[in-house]
PDB file of C-alpha atoms in Angstrom:
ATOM      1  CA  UNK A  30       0.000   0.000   0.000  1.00 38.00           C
ATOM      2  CA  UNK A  31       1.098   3.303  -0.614  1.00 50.00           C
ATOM      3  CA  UNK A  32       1.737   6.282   1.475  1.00 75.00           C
ATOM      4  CA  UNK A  33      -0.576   9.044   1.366  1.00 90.00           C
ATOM      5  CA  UNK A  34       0.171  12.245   0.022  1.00 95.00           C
ATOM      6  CA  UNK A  35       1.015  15.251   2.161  1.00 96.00           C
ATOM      7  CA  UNK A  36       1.878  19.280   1.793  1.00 97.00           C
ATOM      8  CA  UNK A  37       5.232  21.099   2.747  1.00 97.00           C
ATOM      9  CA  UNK A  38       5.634  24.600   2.676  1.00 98.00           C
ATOM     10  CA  UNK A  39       8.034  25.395  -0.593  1.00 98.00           C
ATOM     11  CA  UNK A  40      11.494  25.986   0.787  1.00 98.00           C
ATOM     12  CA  UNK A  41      12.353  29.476  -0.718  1.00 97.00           C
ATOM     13  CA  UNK A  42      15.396  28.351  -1.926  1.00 98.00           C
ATOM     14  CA  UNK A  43      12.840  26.082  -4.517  1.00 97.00           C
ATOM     15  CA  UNK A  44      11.202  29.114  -5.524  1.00 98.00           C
ATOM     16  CA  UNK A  45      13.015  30.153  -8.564  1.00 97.00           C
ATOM     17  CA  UNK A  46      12.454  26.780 -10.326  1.00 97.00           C
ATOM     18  CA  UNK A  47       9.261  26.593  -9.463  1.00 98.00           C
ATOM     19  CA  UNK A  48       8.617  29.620 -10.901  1.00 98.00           C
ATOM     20  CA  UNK A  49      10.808  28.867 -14.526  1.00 98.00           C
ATOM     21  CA  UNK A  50       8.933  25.319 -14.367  1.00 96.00           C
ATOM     22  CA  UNK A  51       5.654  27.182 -13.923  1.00 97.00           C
ATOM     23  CA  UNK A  52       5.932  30.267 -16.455  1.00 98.00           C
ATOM     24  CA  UNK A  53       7.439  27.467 -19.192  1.00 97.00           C
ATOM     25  CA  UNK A  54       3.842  25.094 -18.466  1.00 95.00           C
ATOM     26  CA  UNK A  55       2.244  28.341 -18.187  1.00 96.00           C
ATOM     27  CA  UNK A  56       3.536  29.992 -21.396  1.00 97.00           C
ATOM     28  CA  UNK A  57       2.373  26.531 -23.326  1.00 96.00           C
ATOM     29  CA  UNK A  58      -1.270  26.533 -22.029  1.00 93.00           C
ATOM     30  CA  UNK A  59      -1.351  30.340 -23.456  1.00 95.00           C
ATOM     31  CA  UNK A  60      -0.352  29.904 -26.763  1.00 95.00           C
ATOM     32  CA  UNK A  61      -1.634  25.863 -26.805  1.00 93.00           C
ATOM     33  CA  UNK A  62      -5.295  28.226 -26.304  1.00 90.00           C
ATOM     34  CA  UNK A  63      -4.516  30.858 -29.170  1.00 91.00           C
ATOM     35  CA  UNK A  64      -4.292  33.814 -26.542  1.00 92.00           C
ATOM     36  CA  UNK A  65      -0.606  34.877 -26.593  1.00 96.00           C
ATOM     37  CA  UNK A  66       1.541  34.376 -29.581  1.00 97.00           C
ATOM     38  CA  UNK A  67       4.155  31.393 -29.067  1.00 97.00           C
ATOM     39  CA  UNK A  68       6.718  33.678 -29.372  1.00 97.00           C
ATOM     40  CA  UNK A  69       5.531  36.356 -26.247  1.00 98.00           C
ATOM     41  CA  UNK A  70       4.068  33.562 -24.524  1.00 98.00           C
ATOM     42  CA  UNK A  71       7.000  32.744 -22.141  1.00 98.00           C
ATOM     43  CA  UNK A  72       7.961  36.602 -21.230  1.00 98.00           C
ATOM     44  CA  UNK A  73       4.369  36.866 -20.360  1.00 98.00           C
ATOM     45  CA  UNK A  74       4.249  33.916 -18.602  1.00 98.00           C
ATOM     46  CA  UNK A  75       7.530  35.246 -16.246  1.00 98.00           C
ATOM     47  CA  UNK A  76       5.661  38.586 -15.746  1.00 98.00           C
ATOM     48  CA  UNK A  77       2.797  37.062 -14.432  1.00 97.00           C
ATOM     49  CA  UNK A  78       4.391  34.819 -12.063  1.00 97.00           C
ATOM     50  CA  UNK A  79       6.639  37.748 -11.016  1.00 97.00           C
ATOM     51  CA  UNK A  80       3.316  40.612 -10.523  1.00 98.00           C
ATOM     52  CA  UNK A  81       1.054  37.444  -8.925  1.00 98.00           C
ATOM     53  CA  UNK A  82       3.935  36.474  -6.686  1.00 98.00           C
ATOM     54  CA  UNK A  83       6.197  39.338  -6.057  1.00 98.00           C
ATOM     55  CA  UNK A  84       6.976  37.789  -2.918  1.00 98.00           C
ATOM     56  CA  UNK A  85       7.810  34.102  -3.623  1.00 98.00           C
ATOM     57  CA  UNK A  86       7.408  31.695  -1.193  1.00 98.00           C
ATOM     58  CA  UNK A  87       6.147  34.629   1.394  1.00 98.00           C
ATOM     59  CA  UNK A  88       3.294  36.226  -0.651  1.00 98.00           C
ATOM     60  CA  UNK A  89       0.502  37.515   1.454  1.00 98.00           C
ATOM     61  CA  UNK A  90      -2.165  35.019   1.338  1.00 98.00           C
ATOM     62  CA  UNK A  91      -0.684  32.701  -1.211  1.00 98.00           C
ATOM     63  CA  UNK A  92       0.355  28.834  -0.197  1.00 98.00           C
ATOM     64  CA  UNK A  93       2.984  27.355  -2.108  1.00 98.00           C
ATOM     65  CA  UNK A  94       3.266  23.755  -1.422  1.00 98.00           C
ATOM     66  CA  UNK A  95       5.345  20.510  -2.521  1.00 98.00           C
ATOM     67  CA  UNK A  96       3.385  17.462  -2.694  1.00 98.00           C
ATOM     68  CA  UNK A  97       5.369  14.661  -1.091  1.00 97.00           C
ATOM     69  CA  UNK A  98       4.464  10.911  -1.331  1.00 96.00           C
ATOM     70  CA  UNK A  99       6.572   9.398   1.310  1.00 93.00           C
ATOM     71  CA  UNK A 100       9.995  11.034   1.458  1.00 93.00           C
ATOM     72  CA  UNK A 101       9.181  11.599  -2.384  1.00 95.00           C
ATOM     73  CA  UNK A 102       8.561  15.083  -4.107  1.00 96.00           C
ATOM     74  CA  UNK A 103       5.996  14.347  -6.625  1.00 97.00           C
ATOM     75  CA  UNK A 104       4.161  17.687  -7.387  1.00 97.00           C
ATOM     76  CA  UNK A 105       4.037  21.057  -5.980  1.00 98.00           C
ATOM     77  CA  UNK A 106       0.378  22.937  -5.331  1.00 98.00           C
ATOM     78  CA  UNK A 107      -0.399  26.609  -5.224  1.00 98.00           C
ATOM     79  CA  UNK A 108      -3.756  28.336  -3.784  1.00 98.00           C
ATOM     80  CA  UNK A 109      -4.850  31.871  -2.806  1.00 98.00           C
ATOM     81  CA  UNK A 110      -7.093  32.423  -0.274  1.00 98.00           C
ATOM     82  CA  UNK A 111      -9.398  34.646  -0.210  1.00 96.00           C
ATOM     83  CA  UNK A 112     -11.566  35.411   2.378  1.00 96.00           C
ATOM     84  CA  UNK A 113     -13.181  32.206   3.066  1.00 97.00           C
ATOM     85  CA  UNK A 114     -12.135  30.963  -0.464  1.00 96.00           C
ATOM     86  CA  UNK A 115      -9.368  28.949  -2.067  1.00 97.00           C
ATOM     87  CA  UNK A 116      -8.463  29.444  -6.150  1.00 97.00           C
ATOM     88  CA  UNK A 117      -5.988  26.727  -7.533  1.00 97.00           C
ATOM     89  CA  UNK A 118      -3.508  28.568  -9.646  1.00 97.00           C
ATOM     90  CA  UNK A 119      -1.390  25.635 -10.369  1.00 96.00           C
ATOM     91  CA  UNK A 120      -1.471  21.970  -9.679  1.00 95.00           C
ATOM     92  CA  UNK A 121       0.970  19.598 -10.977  1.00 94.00           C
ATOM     93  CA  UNK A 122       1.570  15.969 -10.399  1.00 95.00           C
ATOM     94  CA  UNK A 123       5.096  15.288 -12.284  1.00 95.00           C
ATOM     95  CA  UNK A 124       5.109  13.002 -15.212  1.00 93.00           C
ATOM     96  CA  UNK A 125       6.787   9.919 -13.311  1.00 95.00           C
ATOM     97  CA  UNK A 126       3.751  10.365 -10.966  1.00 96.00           C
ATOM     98  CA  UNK A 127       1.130  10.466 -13.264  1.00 93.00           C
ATOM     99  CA  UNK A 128      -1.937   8.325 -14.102  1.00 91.00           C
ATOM    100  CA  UNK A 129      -1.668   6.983 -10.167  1.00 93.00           C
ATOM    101  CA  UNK A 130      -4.669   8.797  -9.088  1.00 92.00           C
ATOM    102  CA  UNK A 131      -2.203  11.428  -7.189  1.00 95.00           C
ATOM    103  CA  UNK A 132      -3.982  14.079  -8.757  1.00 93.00           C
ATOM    104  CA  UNK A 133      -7.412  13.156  -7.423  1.00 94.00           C
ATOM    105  CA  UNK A 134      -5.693  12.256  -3.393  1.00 95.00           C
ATOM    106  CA  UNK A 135      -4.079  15.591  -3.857  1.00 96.00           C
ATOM    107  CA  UNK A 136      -7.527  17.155  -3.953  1.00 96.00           C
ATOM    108  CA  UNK A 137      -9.103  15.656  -1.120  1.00 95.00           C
ATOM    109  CA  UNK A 138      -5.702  16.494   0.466  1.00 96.00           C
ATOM    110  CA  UNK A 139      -6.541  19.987  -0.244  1.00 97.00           C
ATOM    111  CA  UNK A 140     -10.236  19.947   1.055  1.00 96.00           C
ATOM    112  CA  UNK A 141      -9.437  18.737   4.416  1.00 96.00           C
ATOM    113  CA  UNK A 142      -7.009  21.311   4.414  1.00 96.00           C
ATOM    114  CA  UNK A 143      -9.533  23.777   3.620  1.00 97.00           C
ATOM    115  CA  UNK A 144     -12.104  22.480   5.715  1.00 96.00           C
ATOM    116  CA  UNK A 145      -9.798  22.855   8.785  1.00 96.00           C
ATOM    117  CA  UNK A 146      -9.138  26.783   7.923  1.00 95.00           C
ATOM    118  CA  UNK A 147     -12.628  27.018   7.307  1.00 97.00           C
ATOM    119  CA  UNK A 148     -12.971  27.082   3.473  1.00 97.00           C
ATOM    120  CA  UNK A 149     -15.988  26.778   1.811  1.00 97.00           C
ATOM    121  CA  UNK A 150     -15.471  26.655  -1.525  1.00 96.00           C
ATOM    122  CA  UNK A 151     -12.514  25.722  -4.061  1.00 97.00           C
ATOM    123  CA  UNK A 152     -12.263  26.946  -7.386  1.00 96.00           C
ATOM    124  CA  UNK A 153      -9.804  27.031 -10.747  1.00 95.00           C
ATOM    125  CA  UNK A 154      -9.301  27.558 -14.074  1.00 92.00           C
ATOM    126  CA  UNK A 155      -9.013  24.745 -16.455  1.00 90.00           C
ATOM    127  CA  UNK A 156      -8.250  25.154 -19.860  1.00 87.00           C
ATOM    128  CA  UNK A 157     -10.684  23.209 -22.551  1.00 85.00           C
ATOM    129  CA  UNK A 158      -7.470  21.603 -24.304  1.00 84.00           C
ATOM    130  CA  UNK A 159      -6.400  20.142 -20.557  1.00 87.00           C
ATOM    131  CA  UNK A 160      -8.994  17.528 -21.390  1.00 90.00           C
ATOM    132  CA  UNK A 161      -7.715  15.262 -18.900  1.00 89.00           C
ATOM    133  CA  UNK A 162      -7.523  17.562 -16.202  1.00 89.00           C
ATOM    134  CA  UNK A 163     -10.866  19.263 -16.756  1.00 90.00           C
ATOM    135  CA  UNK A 164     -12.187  15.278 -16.605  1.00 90.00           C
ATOM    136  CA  UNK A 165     -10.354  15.014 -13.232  1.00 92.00           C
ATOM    137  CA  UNK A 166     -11.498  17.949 -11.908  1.00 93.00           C
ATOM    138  CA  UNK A 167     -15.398  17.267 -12.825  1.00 93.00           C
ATOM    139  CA  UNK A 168     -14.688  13.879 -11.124  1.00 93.00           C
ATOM    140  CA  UNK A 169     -13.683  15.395  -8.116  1.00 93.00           C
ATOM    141  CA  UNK A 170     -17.095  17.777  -7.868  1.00 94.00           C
ATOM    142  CA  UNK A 171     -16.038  20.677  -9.512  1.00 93.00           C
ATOM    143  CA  UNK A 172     -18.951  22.431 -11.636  1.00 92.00           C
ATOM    144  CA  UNK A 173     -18.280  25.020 -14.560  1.00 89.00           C
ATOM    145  CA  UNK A 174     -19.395  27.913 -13.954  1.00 90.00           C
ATOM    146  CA  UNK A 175     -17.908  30.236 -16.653  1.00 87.00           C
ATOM    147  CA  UNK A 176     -17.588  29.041 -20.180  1.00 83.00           C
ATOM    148  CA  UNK A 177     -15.226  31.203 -22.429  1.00 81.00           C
ATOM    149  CA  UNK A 178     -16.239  30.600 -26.497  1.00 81.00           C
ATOM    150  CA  UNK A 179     -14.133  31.765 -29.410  1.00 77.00           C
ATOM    151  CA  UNK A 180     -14.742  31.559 -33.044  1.00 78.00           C
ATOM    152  CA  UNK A 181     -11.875  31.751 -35.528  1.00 78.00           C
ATOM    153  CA  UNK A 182     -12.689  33.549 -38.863  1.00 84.00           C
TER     154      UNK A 182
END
């Protein structure tokens, strides 16, 4: 049996490639969904990450988390709280990890934490082309409730 998963605080001294890691998988999604051009996407990306976490690890009301299994570092997990609220900016379960239902634990992980700071509701973004993540995250509970449409002439 394995061991279930658990949060640690991000060590600051993990910030930077978090952040590289992030605005690269970031950048993708962007141009992957036609709204930056491939070749601004990444600068865009790194200003982002920068003006949403000018801070790092110590950003006023942001949690930046690695995911360990064990003694092993299999994702990292970042929320903002607000108010009595929790948005998922980023979730990732690394690619070794994947398809071991890690990303679904990792969200039950995150409503007991929630529940114990008095949460009361989770929400995200998910882009469409994520179709496996949108398919975990409707598994999970999650609703839609915002649908962004585009046409392309």
């Amino acid at each position: 049996m394995s061991e279930g998963l658990r949060l640690t605080a991000m060590p600051k001294e993990h910030f930077s490639d978090f952040a590289e890691a992030l605005s690269v998988g970031y950048a993708k999604d962007q141009a992957d969904a036609g709204i930056w051009p491939r070749d601004e996407a990444l600068f865009k990306a790194r200003m982002t990450t920068m003006e949403l976490l000018p801070d790092g690890v110590a950003t006023k009301d942001h949690f930046l988390w690695e995911v360990m299994q064990g003694k092993e570092f299999v994702g990292t997990l970042w929320v903002f709280q607000e108010e009595k609220t929790y948005f998922i900016y980023d979730i990732l379960i690394f690619d070794a990890f994947q398809n071991k239902g890690l990303g679904s634990e990792l969200l039950v992980l995150l409503e007991e934490n929630a529940k114990e700071r008095g949460i009361t509701e989770i929400s995200l973004h998910a882009f469409a082309h994520n179709k496996r993540a949108v398919h975990v995250y409707k598994k999970m509970g999650f609703e839609v409730v915002d649908i962004t449409m585009r046409k392309y002439l």
